[in-house]
Amino acid sequence: MDNKNFRQHAHELVDWMADYFENIKDYPVKSQVSPGEIYSQIPDSAPKEGQTFQQIFSDFEKIIMPGMSHWQHPNFYAYFPANSSYPSILGEMLTATLAAQCMIWDTSPAGTELEEKVMQWLIKMTGLPENLNGVIQDSASSSTLTAIITAREKYSNFEINENGIDNNRKFKIYCSTETHSSIEKAVKIAGLGKNNLVKIKVDNKQRMDPEELSKAIEKDISQGNRPLCVIATVGTTGTLAVDPLDKIAVITKKHDIWLHVDAAYAGTALILPEFRWIIKGIEHADSLVFNPHKWMFTNFDCSAYFVKEKSALIRTFEIMPEYLKTDSASQVNNYRDWSIQLGRRFRALKLWFVIRSFGIRGLQDKIKKQIVIAKNLEEKIQNHQDFEIMVQTPLNAVFFRYHPQNVTDDDLDKLNAKLLQQLDSSGKLYVTHTKINGKYIIRMIIGQTSVTEQDVLSSWEFIQKTASGINT
Ligand code: PLP
């Protein structure tokens, strides 16, 4: 492909992209293909000779598109969103064009310096403590792994990096039973052992119980273990529960334990000053992660990781091969030492585009509106005699189940699983579920960039109609 062809096809693609967003409601939200259907259409070997853009693009439309779920569809209410926006896509187009590898300052000074500044913007926009240092990571999973490994090094006096894990030293890590699975994965990868992850009970609002945490820590200390890190969640994956950071912080301070805050989804709500109560006590935390790639209209991937003790982070991850030594090192950030991988994409660019294009007020308005839409839906569901709200959250989510009067508690799980299956296979909307106290609950997260109150009301109509058509 030469420059002339590239220009032509790039223009065609931009038209396709704009049409896609204009017509996105024509696509089924959840892909309706069967397992293996896409795989079987792709040749077993790569083509020997180069193919034309038309050939490739025609297969993209014919083979790939049916196998896509449409995460930017306004009726995508599943999991947490990975929402995007026009300015984000434009920023990403430039990142792909420049294709810079921003591992150190010298390899693209703008990559480093824009990232530093945009992370400082985020700190101010969200009311996080100004003594935090920010860096963009690929995901909340990597950010939490980074926090746990840094804690491991800090509290082993950087010895594990030198000599490996000493099996006699039992570090303990704490999180709630509602914590995201990425925590357990991080503990395994960090070599600390899944059996040393202590899952603390939650209260009736799915929040970590600080008294239980305190008891577990004291018991571990009395048995000769070293409590290393507590992971508090602000916005759990199941029901957006908020662990009581301030109470947890009293305990982590008392025992000198690293406190990491996983605000992967709910962190975006901090842009609204009235939601900052969710991080009360944050000044005592050692690190925090939140994902602009979930709810802040910045396409995947873009995870904002903040750490208080920058020196511990860098000392943990620093590598110094001859070829990466530079004269500028003492004056700049070299983000290769702030995370796991060496190579880094220029992710700050799209975030800069998003923040500037929306402005703080634009972001606030959009987030606030989604929260109001969710609250209005919650009220409607609550007032319906055959549905019930199972958990309430102040954020943009609704947790409910279908509960017709003639159905016993035992059959409700099956009934709701059936309802969810029928909703998702309709292609009209996409919801997922969770279980709380053994009960099957349908989750509806209203966080799509283009979602309107009308979309949600139509979805609600459809949910009622589908539910009433199921034989109970
Ligand atoms: N933490 C929480 C609370 C989450 O809900 C999720 C994903 O939904 C994660 C962490 C993992 O996020 P990521 O996909 O960025 O690793």
PDB file of N, CA, C and O in Angstrom, residues 295-356:
ATOM      1  N   TRP A 295     -15.220   4.388  32.094  1.00  0.00           N
ATOM      2  CA  TRP A 295     -16.379   5.284  32.145  1.00  0.00           C
ATOM      3  C   TRP A 295     -16.028   6.726  31.751  1.00  0.00           C
ATOM      4  O   TRP A 295     -16.831   7.612  31.885  1.00  0.00           O
ATOM      5  N   MET A 296     -14.784   6.947  31.280  1.00  0.00           N
ATOM      6  CA  MET A 296     -14.424   8.340  31.000  1.00  0.00           C
ATOM      7  C   MET A 296     -14.199   8.578  29.509  1.00  0.00           C
ATOM      8  O   MET A 296     -13.379   9.404  29.122  1.00  0.00           O
ATOM      9  N   PHE A 297     -14.949   7.851  28.683  1.00  0.00           N
ATOM     10  CA  PHE A 297     -15.060   8.157  27.253  1.00  0.00           C
ATOM     11  C   PHE A 297     -13.713   8.103  26.511  1.00  0.00           C
ATOM     12  O   PHE A 297     -13.538   8.735  25.478  1.00  0.00           O
ATOM     13  N   THR A 298     -12.787   7.326  27.069  1.00  0.00           N
ATOM     14  CA  THR A 298     -11.450   7.188  26.484  1.00  0.00           C
ATOM     15  C   THR A 298     -11.279   5.731  26.093  1.00  0.00           C
ATOM     16  O   THR A 298     -11.333   4.858  26.959  1.00  0.00           O
ATOM     17  N   ASN A 299     -11.079   5.480  24.815  1.00  0.00           N
ATOM     18  CA  ASN A 299     -11.135   4.078  24.401  1.00  0.00           C
ATOM     19  C   ASN A 299     -10.022   3.246  25.015  1.00  0.00           C
ATOM     20  O   ASN A 299      -8.938   3.736  25.318  1.00  0.00           O
ATOM     21  N   PHE A 300     -10.344   1.970  25.209  1.00  0.00           N
ATOM     22  CA  PHE A 300      -9.418   1.009  25.788  1.00  0.00           C
ATOM     23  C   PHE A 300      -8.125   1.018  24.977  1.00  0.00           C
ATOM     24  O   PHE A 300      -8.181   1.027  23.755  1.00  0.00           O
ATOM     25  N   ASP A 301      -6.883   1.030  25.550  1.00  0.00           N
ATOM     26  CA  ASP A 301      -6.668   0.933  26.968  1.00  0.00           C
ATOM     27  C   ASP A 301      -6.096   2.223  27.536  1.00  0.00           C
ATOM     28  O   ASP A 301      -5.294   2.884  26.885  1.00  0.00           O
ATOM     29  N   CYS A 302      -6.489   2.512  28.770  1.00  0.00           N
ATOM     30  CA  CYS A 302      -5.994   3.709  29.437  1.00  0.00           C
ATOM     31  C   CYS A 302      -6.364   3.630  30.916  1.00  0.00           C
ATOM     32  O   CYS A 302      -7.497   3.885  31.297  1.00  0.00           O
ATOM     33  N   SER A 303      -5.402   3.240  31.721  1.00  0.00           N
ATOM     34  CA  SER A 303      -5.644   3.047  33.146  1.00  0.00           C
ATOM     35  C   SER A 303      -4.753   4.022  33.910  1.00  0.00           C
ATOM     36  O   SER A 303      -3.540   4.054  33.693  1.00  0.00           O
ATOM     37  N   ALA A 304      -5.360   4.814  34.779  1.00  0.00           N
ATOM     38  CA  ALA A 304      -4.587   5.838  35.499  1.00  0.00           C
ATOM     39  C   ALA A 304      -4.173   5.294  36.865  1.00  0.00           C
ATOM     40  O   ALA A 304      -5.026   4.993  37.699  1.00  0.00           O
ATOM     41  N   TYR A 305      -2.874   5.155  37.049  1.00  0.00           N
ATOM     42  CA  TYR A 305      -2.338   4.616  38.311  1.00  0.00           C
ATOM     43  C   TYR A 305      -1.621   5.739  39.050  1.00  0.00           C
ATOM     44  O   TYR A 305      -0.813   6.461  38.462  1.00  0.00           O
ATOM     45  N   PHE A 306      -1.950   5.874  40.324  1.00  0.00           N
ATOM     46  CA  PHE A 306      -1.348   6.936  41.132  1.00  0.00           C
ATOM     47  C   PHE A 306      -0.648   6.308  42.329  1.00  0.00           C
ATOM     48  O   PHE A 306      -1.209   5.426  42.990  1.00  0.00           O
ATOM     49  N   VAL A 307       0.545   6.810  42.617  1.00  0.00           N
ATOM     50  CA  VAL A 307       1.310   6.244  43.731  1.00  0.00           C
ATOM     51  C   VAL A 307       1.944   7.381  44.527  1.00  0.00           C
ATOM     52  O   VAL A 307       2.353   8.390  43.966  1.00  0.00           O
ATOM     53  N   LYS A 308       1.954   7.177  45.843  1.00  0.00           N
ATOM     54  CA  LYS A 308       2.503   8.234  46.706  1.00  0.00           C
ATOM     55  C   LYS A 308       4.030   8.202  46.654  1.00  0.00           C
ATOM     56  O   LYS A 308       4.676   9.200  46.400  1.00  0.00           O
ATOM     57  N   GLU A 309       4.578   7.011  46.896  1.00  0.00           N
ATOM     58  CA  GLU A 309       6.043   6.914  47.015  1.00  0.00           C
ATOM     59  C   GLU A 309       6.637   6.506  45.677  1.00  0.00           C
ATOM     60  O   GLU A 309       6.872   5.329  45.406  1.00  0.00           O
ATOM     61  N   LYS A 310       6.907   7.534  44.883  1.00  0.00           N
ATOM     62  CA  LYS A 310       7.427   7.290  43.534  1.00  0.00           C
ATOM     63  C   LYS A 310       8.762   6.532  43.580  1.00  0.00           C
ATOM     64  O   LYS A 310       9.050   5.676  42.757  1.00  0.00           O
ATOM     65  N   SER A 311       9.570   6.857  44.613  1.00  0.00           N
ATOM     66  CA  SER A 311      10.908   6.245  44.673  1.00  0.00           C
ATOM     67  C   SER A 311      10.807   4.727  44.866  1.00  0.00           C
ATOM     68  O   SER A 311      11.587   3.974  44.292  1.00  0.00           O
ATOM     69  N   ALA A 312       9.821   4.279  45.667  1.00  0.00           N
ATOM     70  CA  ALA A 312       9.678   2.826  45.886  1.00  0.00           C
ATOM     71  C   ALA A 312       9.244   2.149  44.593  1.00  0.00           C
ATOM     72  O   ALA A 312       9.731   1.067  44.243  1.00  0.00           O
ATOM     73  N   LEU A 313       8.346   2.812  43.859  1.00  0.00           N
ATOM     74  CA  LEU A 313       7.873   2.248  42.578  1.00  0.00           C
ATOM     75  C   LEU A 313       9.055   2.097  41.613  1.00  0.00           C
ATOM     76  O   LEU A 313       9.275   1.034  41.027  1.00  0.00           O
ATOM     77  N   ILE A 314       9.814   3.174  41.482  1.00  0.00           N
ATOM     78  CA  ILE A 314      10.903   3.159  40.497  1.00  0.00           C
ATOM     79  C   ILE A 314      11.993   2.161  40.911  1.00  0.00           C
ATOM     80  O   ILE A 314      12.486   1.385  40.097  1.00  0.00           O
ATOM     81  N   ARG A 315      12.297   2.153  42.199  1.00  0.00           N
ATOM     82  CA  ARG A 315      13.343   1.224  42.653  1.00  0.00           C
ATOM     83  C   ARG A 315      12.911  -0.229  42.405  1.00  0.00           C
ATOM     84  O   ARG A 315      13.732  -1.090  42.109  1.00  0.00           O
ATOM     85  N   THR A 316      11.623  -0.476  42.503  1.00  0.00           N
ATOM     86  CA  THR A 316      11.122  -1.838  42.269  1.00  0.00           C
ATOM     87  C   THR A 316      11.259  -2.253  40.804  1.00  0.00           C
ATOM     88  O   THR A 316      11.628  -3.384  40.506  1.00  0.00           O
ATOM     89  N   PHE A 317      10.968  -1.325  39.906  1.00  0.00           N
ATOM     90  CA  PHE A 317      10.884  -1.719  38.487  1.00  0.00           C
ATOM     91  C   PHE A 317      12.075  -1.276  37.630  1.00  0.00           C
ATOM     92  O   PHE A 317      12.132  -1.597  36.447  1.00  0.00           O
ATOM     93  N   GLU A 318      13.017  -0.554  38.253  1.00  0.00           N
ATOM     94  CA  GLU A 318      14.118   0.012  37.468  1.00  0.00           C
ATOM     95  C   GLU A 318      14.997  -1.072  36.830  1.00  0.00           C
ATOM     96  O   GLU A 318      15.328  -2.065  37.471  1.00  0.00           O
ATOM     97  N   ILE A 319      15.372  -0.813  35.598  1.00  0.00           N
ATOM     98  CA  ILE A 319      16.348  -1.656  34.915  1.00  0.00           C
ATOM     99  C   ILE A 319      17.310  -0.688  34.227  1.00  0.00           C
ATOM    100  O   ILE A 319      16.903   0.399  33.825  1.00  0.00           O
ATOM    101  N   MET A 320      18.540  -1.060  34.090  1.00  0.00           N
ATOM    102  CA  MET A 320      19.486  -0.089  33.540  1.00  0.00           C
ATOM    103  C   MET A 320      20.473  -0.712  32.553  1.00  0.00           C
ATOM    104  O   MET A 320      21.681  -0.665  32.745  1.00  0.00           O
ATOM    105  N   PRO A 321      19.946  -1.318  31.477  1.00  0.00           N
ATOM    106  CA  PRO A 321      20.910  -1.826  30.494  1.00  0.00           C
ATOM    107  C   PRO A 321      21.615  -0.649  29.822  1.00  0.00           C
ATOM    108  O   PRO A 321      21.069   0.464  29.771  1.00  0.00           O
ATOM    109  N   GLU A 322      22.761  -0.893  29.305  1.00  0.00           N
ATOM    110  CA  GLU A 322      23.581   0.179  28.738  1.00  0.00           C
ATOM    111  C   GLU A 322      22.801   0.974  27.683  1.00  0.00           C
ATOM    112  O   GLU A 322      22.830   2.196  27.650  1.00  0.00           O
ATOM    113  N   TYR A 323      22.050   0.271  26.861  1.00  0.00           N
ATOM    114  CA  TYR A 323      21.416   0.959  25.723  1.00  0.00           C
ATOM    115  C   TYR A 323      20.283   1.893  26.131  1.00  0.00           C
ATOM    116  O   TYR A 323      19.835   2.714  25.343  1.00  0.00           O
ATOM    117  N   LEU A 324      19.834   1.787  27.387  1.00  0.00           N
ATOM    118  CA  LEU A 324      18.758   2.692  27.832  1.00  0.00           C
ATOM    119  C   LEU A 324      19.283   3.836  28.707  1.00  0.00           C
ATOM    120  O   LEU A 324      18.513   4.632  29.223  1.00  0.00           O
ATOM    121  N   LYS A 325      20.603   3.907  28.879  1.00  0.00           N
ATOM    122  CA  LYS A 325      21.158   5.014  29.683  1.00  0.00           C
ATOM    123  C   LYS A 325      21.123   6.302  28.862  1.00  0.00           C
ATOM    124  O   LYS A 325      21.504   6.308  27.686  1.00  0.00           O
ATOM    125  N   THR A 326      20.654   7.389  29.492  1.00  0.00           N
ATOM    126  CA  THR A 326      20.574   8.659  28.758  1.00  0.00           C
ATOM    127  C   THR A 326      21.062   9.806  29.639  1.00  0.00           C
ATOM    128  O   THR A 326      21.007   9.718  30.871  1.00  0.00           O
ATOM    129  N   ASP A 327      21.471  10.876  28.994  1.00  0.00           N
ATOM    130  CA  ASP A 327      21.965  12.045  29.745  1.00  0.00           C
ATOM    131  C   ASP A 327      20.826  12.761  30.451  1.00  0.00           C
ATOM    132  O   ASP A 327      21.031  13.458  31.438  1.00  0.00           O
ATOM    133  N   SER A 328      19.616  12.612  29.918  1.00  0.00           N
ATOM    134  CA  SER A 328      18.488  13.375  30.468  1.00  0.00           C
ATOM    135  C   SER A 328      17.898  12.737  31.739  1.00  0.00           C
ATOM    136  O   SER A 328      17.041  13.324  32.385  1.00  0.00           O
ATOM    137  N   ALA A 329      18.359  11.529  32.087  1.00  0.00           N
ATOM    138  CA  ALA A 329      17.681  10.720  33.106  1.00  0.00           C
ATOM    139  C   ALA A 329      17.406  11.464  34.421  1.00  0.00           C
ATOM    140  O   ALA A 329      16.352  11.259  35.033  1.00  0.00           O
ATOM    141  N   SER A 330      18.299  12.332  34.833  1.00  0.00           N
ATOM    142  CA  SER A 330      18.104  12.974  36.141  1.00  0.00           C
ATOM    143  C   SER A 330      17.050  14.089  36.082  1.00  0.00           C
ATOM    144  O   SER A 330      16.597  14.576  37.106  1.00  0.00           O
ATOM    145  N   GLN A 331      16.671  14.506  34.887  1.00  0.00           N
ATOM    146  CA  GLN A 331      15.752  15.657  34.780  1.00  0.00           C
ATOM    147  C   GLN A 331      14.333  15.285  34.375  1.00  0.00           C
ATOM    148  O   GLN A 331      13.452  16.139  34.369  1.00  0.00           O
ATOM    149  N   VAL A 332      14.125  14.044  33.980  1.00  0.00           N
ATOM    150  CA  VAL A 332      12.825  13.679  33.387  1.00  0.00           C
ATOM    151  C   VAL A 332      12.294  12.382  33.981  1.00  0.00           C
ATOM    152  O   VAL A 332      13.020  11.664  34.672  1.00  0.00           O
ATOM    153  N   ASN A 333      11.027  12.097  33.689  1.00  0.00           N
ATOM    154  CA  ASN A 333      10.476  10.780  34.024  1.00  0.00           C
ATOM    155  C   ASN A 333      10.796   9.825  32.885  1.00  0.00           C
ATOM    156  O   ASN A 333      10.619  10.172  31.716  1.00  0.00           O
ATOM    157  N   ASN A 334      11.239   8.645  33.243  1.00  0.00           N
ATOM    158  CA  ASN A 334      11.378   7.577  32.248  1.00  0.00           C
ATOM    159  C   ASN A 334      10.375   6.514  32.647  1.00  0.00           C
ATOM    160  O   ASN A 334      10.629   5.703  33.527  1.00  0.00           O
ATOM    161  N   TYR A 335       9.217   6.529  31.995  1.00  0.00           N
ATOM    162  CA  TYR A 335       8.099   5.704  32.473  1.00  0.00           C
ATOM    163  C   TYR A 335       8.326   4.207  32.315  1.00  0.00           C
ATOM    164  O   TYR A 335       7.570   3.408  32.843  1.00  0.00           O
ATOM    165  N   ARG A 336       9.384   3.832  31.597  1.00  0.00           N
ATOM    166  CA  ARG A 336       9.678   2.384  31.509  1.00  0.00           C
ATOM    167  C   ARG A 336       9.879   1.801  32.903  1.00  0.00           C
ATOM    168  O   ARG A 336       9.687   0.608  33.117  1.00  0.00           O
ATOM    169  N   ASP A 337      10.308   2.657  33.862  1.00  0.00           N
ATOM    170  CA  ASP A 337      10.573   2.171  35.216  1.00  0.00           C
ATOM    171  C   ASP A 337       9.364   2.298  36.129  1.00  0.00           C
ATOM    172  O   ASP A 337       9.466   2.083  37.337  1.00  0.00           O
ATOM    173  N   TRP A 338       8.208   2.655  35.584  1.00  0.00           N
ATOM    174  CA  TRP A 338       7.022   2.866  36.408  1.00  0.00           C
ATOM    175  C   TRP A 338       5.988   1.758  36.214  1.00  0.00           C
ATOM    176  O   TRP A 338       4.895   1.824  36.749  1.00  0.00           O
ATOM    177  N   SER A 339       6.344   0.798  35.370  1.00  0.00           N
ATOM    178  CA  SER A 339       5.375  -0.268  35.113  1.00  0.00           C
ATOM    179  C   SER A 339       6.104  -1.528  34.667  1.00  0.00           C
ATOM    180  O   SER A 339       7.334  -1.565  34.640  1.00  0.00           O
ATOM    181  N   ILE A 340       5.315  -2.525  34.284  1.00  0.00           N
ATOM    182  CA  ILE A 340       5.905  -3.838  34.052  1.00  0.00           C
ATOM    183  C   ILE A 340       6.617  -3.928  32.705  1.00  0.00           C
ATOM    184  O   ILE A 340       7.752  -4.362  32.619  1.00  0.00           O
ATOM    185  N   GLN A 341       5.943  -3.480  31.671  1.00  0.00           N
ATOM    186  CA  GLN A 341       6.549  -3.635  30.347  1.00  0.00           C
ATOM    187  C   GLN A 341       7.520  -2.496  30.056  1.00  0.00           C
ATOM    188  O   GLN A 341       7.450  -1.443  30.677  1.00  0.00           O
ATOM    189  N   LEU A 342       8.413  -2.755  29.092  1.00  0.00           N
ATOM    190  CA  LEU A 342       9.336  -1.698  28.661  1.00  0.00           C
ATOM    191  C   LEU A 342       8.636  -0.774  27.658  1.00  0.00           C
ATOM    192  O   LEU A 342       8.545   0.430  27.854  1.00  0.00           O
ATOM    193  N   GLY A 343       8.127  -1.364  26.585  1.00  0.00           N
ATOM    194  CA  GLY A 343       7.518  -0.564  25.522  1.00  0.00           C
ATOM    195  C   GLY A 343       6.196   0.042  25.966  1.00  0.00           C
ATOM    196  O   GLY A 343       5.429  -0.589  26.685  1.00  0.00           O
ATOM    197  N   ARG A 344       5.954   1.269  25.552  1.00  0.00           N
ATOM    198  CA  ARG A 344       4.729   1.947  25.993  1.00  0.00           C
ATOM    199  C   ARG A 344       4.096   2.683  24.822  1.00  0.00           C
ATOM    200  O   ARG A 344       4.776   3.382  24.074  1.00  0.00           O
ATOM    201  N   ARG A 345       2.793   2.545  24.698  1.00  0.00           N
ATOM    202  CA  ARG A 345       2.041   3.300  23.691  1.00  0.00           C
ATOM    203  C   ARG A 345       1.860   4.737  24.173  1.00  0.00           C
ATOM    204  O   ARG A 345       1.894   5.001  25.372  1.00  0.00           O
ATOM    205  N   PHE A 346       1.601   5.628  23.222  1.00  0.00           N
ATOM    206  CA  PHE A 346       1.360   7.040  23.561  1.00  0.00           C
ATOM    207  C   PHE A 346      -0.129   7.175  23.906  1.00  0.00           C
ATOM    208  O   PHE A 346      -0.917   7.684  23.130  1.00  0.00           O
ATOM    209  N   ARG A 347      -0.487   6.728  25.122  1.00  0.00           N
ATOM    210  CA  ARG A 347      -1.908   6.729  25.494  1.00  0.00           C
ATOM    211  C   ARG A 347      -2.383   8.095  25.971  1.00  0.00           C
ATOM    212  O   ARG A 347      -3.567   8.386  25.965  1.00  0.00           O
ATOM    213  N   ALA A 348      -1.430   8.912  26.426  1.00  0.00           N
ATOM    214  CA  ALA A 348      -1.830  10.206  26.985  1.00  0.00           C
ATOM    215  C   ALA A 348      -2.511  11.079  25.931  1.00  0.00           C
ATOM    216  O   ALA A 348      -3.322  11.946  26.260  1.00  0.00           O
ATOM    217  N   LEU A 349      -2.183  10.832  24.661  1.00  0.00           N
ATOM    218  CA  LEU A 349      -2.695  11.708  23.604  1.00  0.00           C
ATOM    219  C   LEU A 349      -4.227  11.670  23.538  1.00  0.00           C
ATOM    220  O   LEU A 349      -4.891  12.699  23.502  1.00  0.00           O
ATOM    221  N   LYS A 350      -4.786  10.447  23.552  1.00  0.00           N
ATOM    222  CA  LYS A 350      -6.252  10.363  23.442  1.00  0.00           C
ATOM    223  C   LYS A 350      -6.916  10.928  24.696  1.00  0.00           C
ATOM    224  O   LYS A 350      -7.973  11.551  24.634  1.00  0.00           O
ATOM    225  N   LEU A 351      -6.274  10.716  25.849  1.00  0.00           N
ATOM    226  CA  LEU A 351      -6.848  11.238  27.089  1.00  0.00           C
ATOM    227  C   LEU A 351      -6.848  12.776  27.063  1.00  0.00           C
ATOM    228  O   LEU A 351      -7.806  13.427  27.484  1.00  0.00           O
ATOM    229  N   TRP A 352      -5.795  13.340  26.536  1.00  0.00           N
ATOM    230  CA  TRP A 352      -5.674  14.797  26.394  1.00  0.00           C
ATOM    231  C   TRP A 352      -6.766  15.324  25.458  1.00  0.00           C
ATOM    232  O   TRP A 352      -7.424  16.319  25.748  1.00  0.00           O
ATOM    233  N   PHE A 353      -6.980  14.590  24.351  1.00  0.00           N
ATOM    234  CA  PHE A 353      -8.046  14.976  23.420  1.00  0.00           C
ATOM    235  C   PHE A 353      -9.408  14.943  24.124  1.00  0.00           C
ATOM    236  O   PHE A 353     -10.228  15.840  23.961  1.00  0.00           O
ATOM    237  N   VAL A 354      -9.639  13.877  24.883  1.00  0.00           N
ATOM    238  CA  VAL A 354     -10.945  13.713  25.539  1.00  0.00           C
ATOM    239  C   VAL A 354     -11.167  14.840  26.558  1.00  0.00           C
ATOM    240  O   VAL A 354     -12.204  15.513  26.543  1.00  0.00           O
ATOM    241  N   ILE A 355     -10.186  15.037  27.427  1.00  0.00           N
ATOM    242  CA  ILE A 355     -10.383  16.026  28.500  1.00  0.00           C
ATOM    243  C   ILE A 355     -10.570  17.425  27.900  1.00  0.00           C
ATOM    244  O   ILE A 355     -11.440  18.187  28.318  1.00  0.00           O
ATOM    245  N   ARG A 356      -9.781  17.757  26.879  1.00  0.00           N
ATOM    246  CA  ARG A 356      -9.893  19.098  26.287  1.00  0.00           C
ATOM    247  C   ARG A 356     -11.193  19.258  25.512  1.00  0.00           C
ATOM    248  O   ARG A 356     -11.816  20.315  25.529  1.00  0.00           O
TER     249      ARG A 356
END
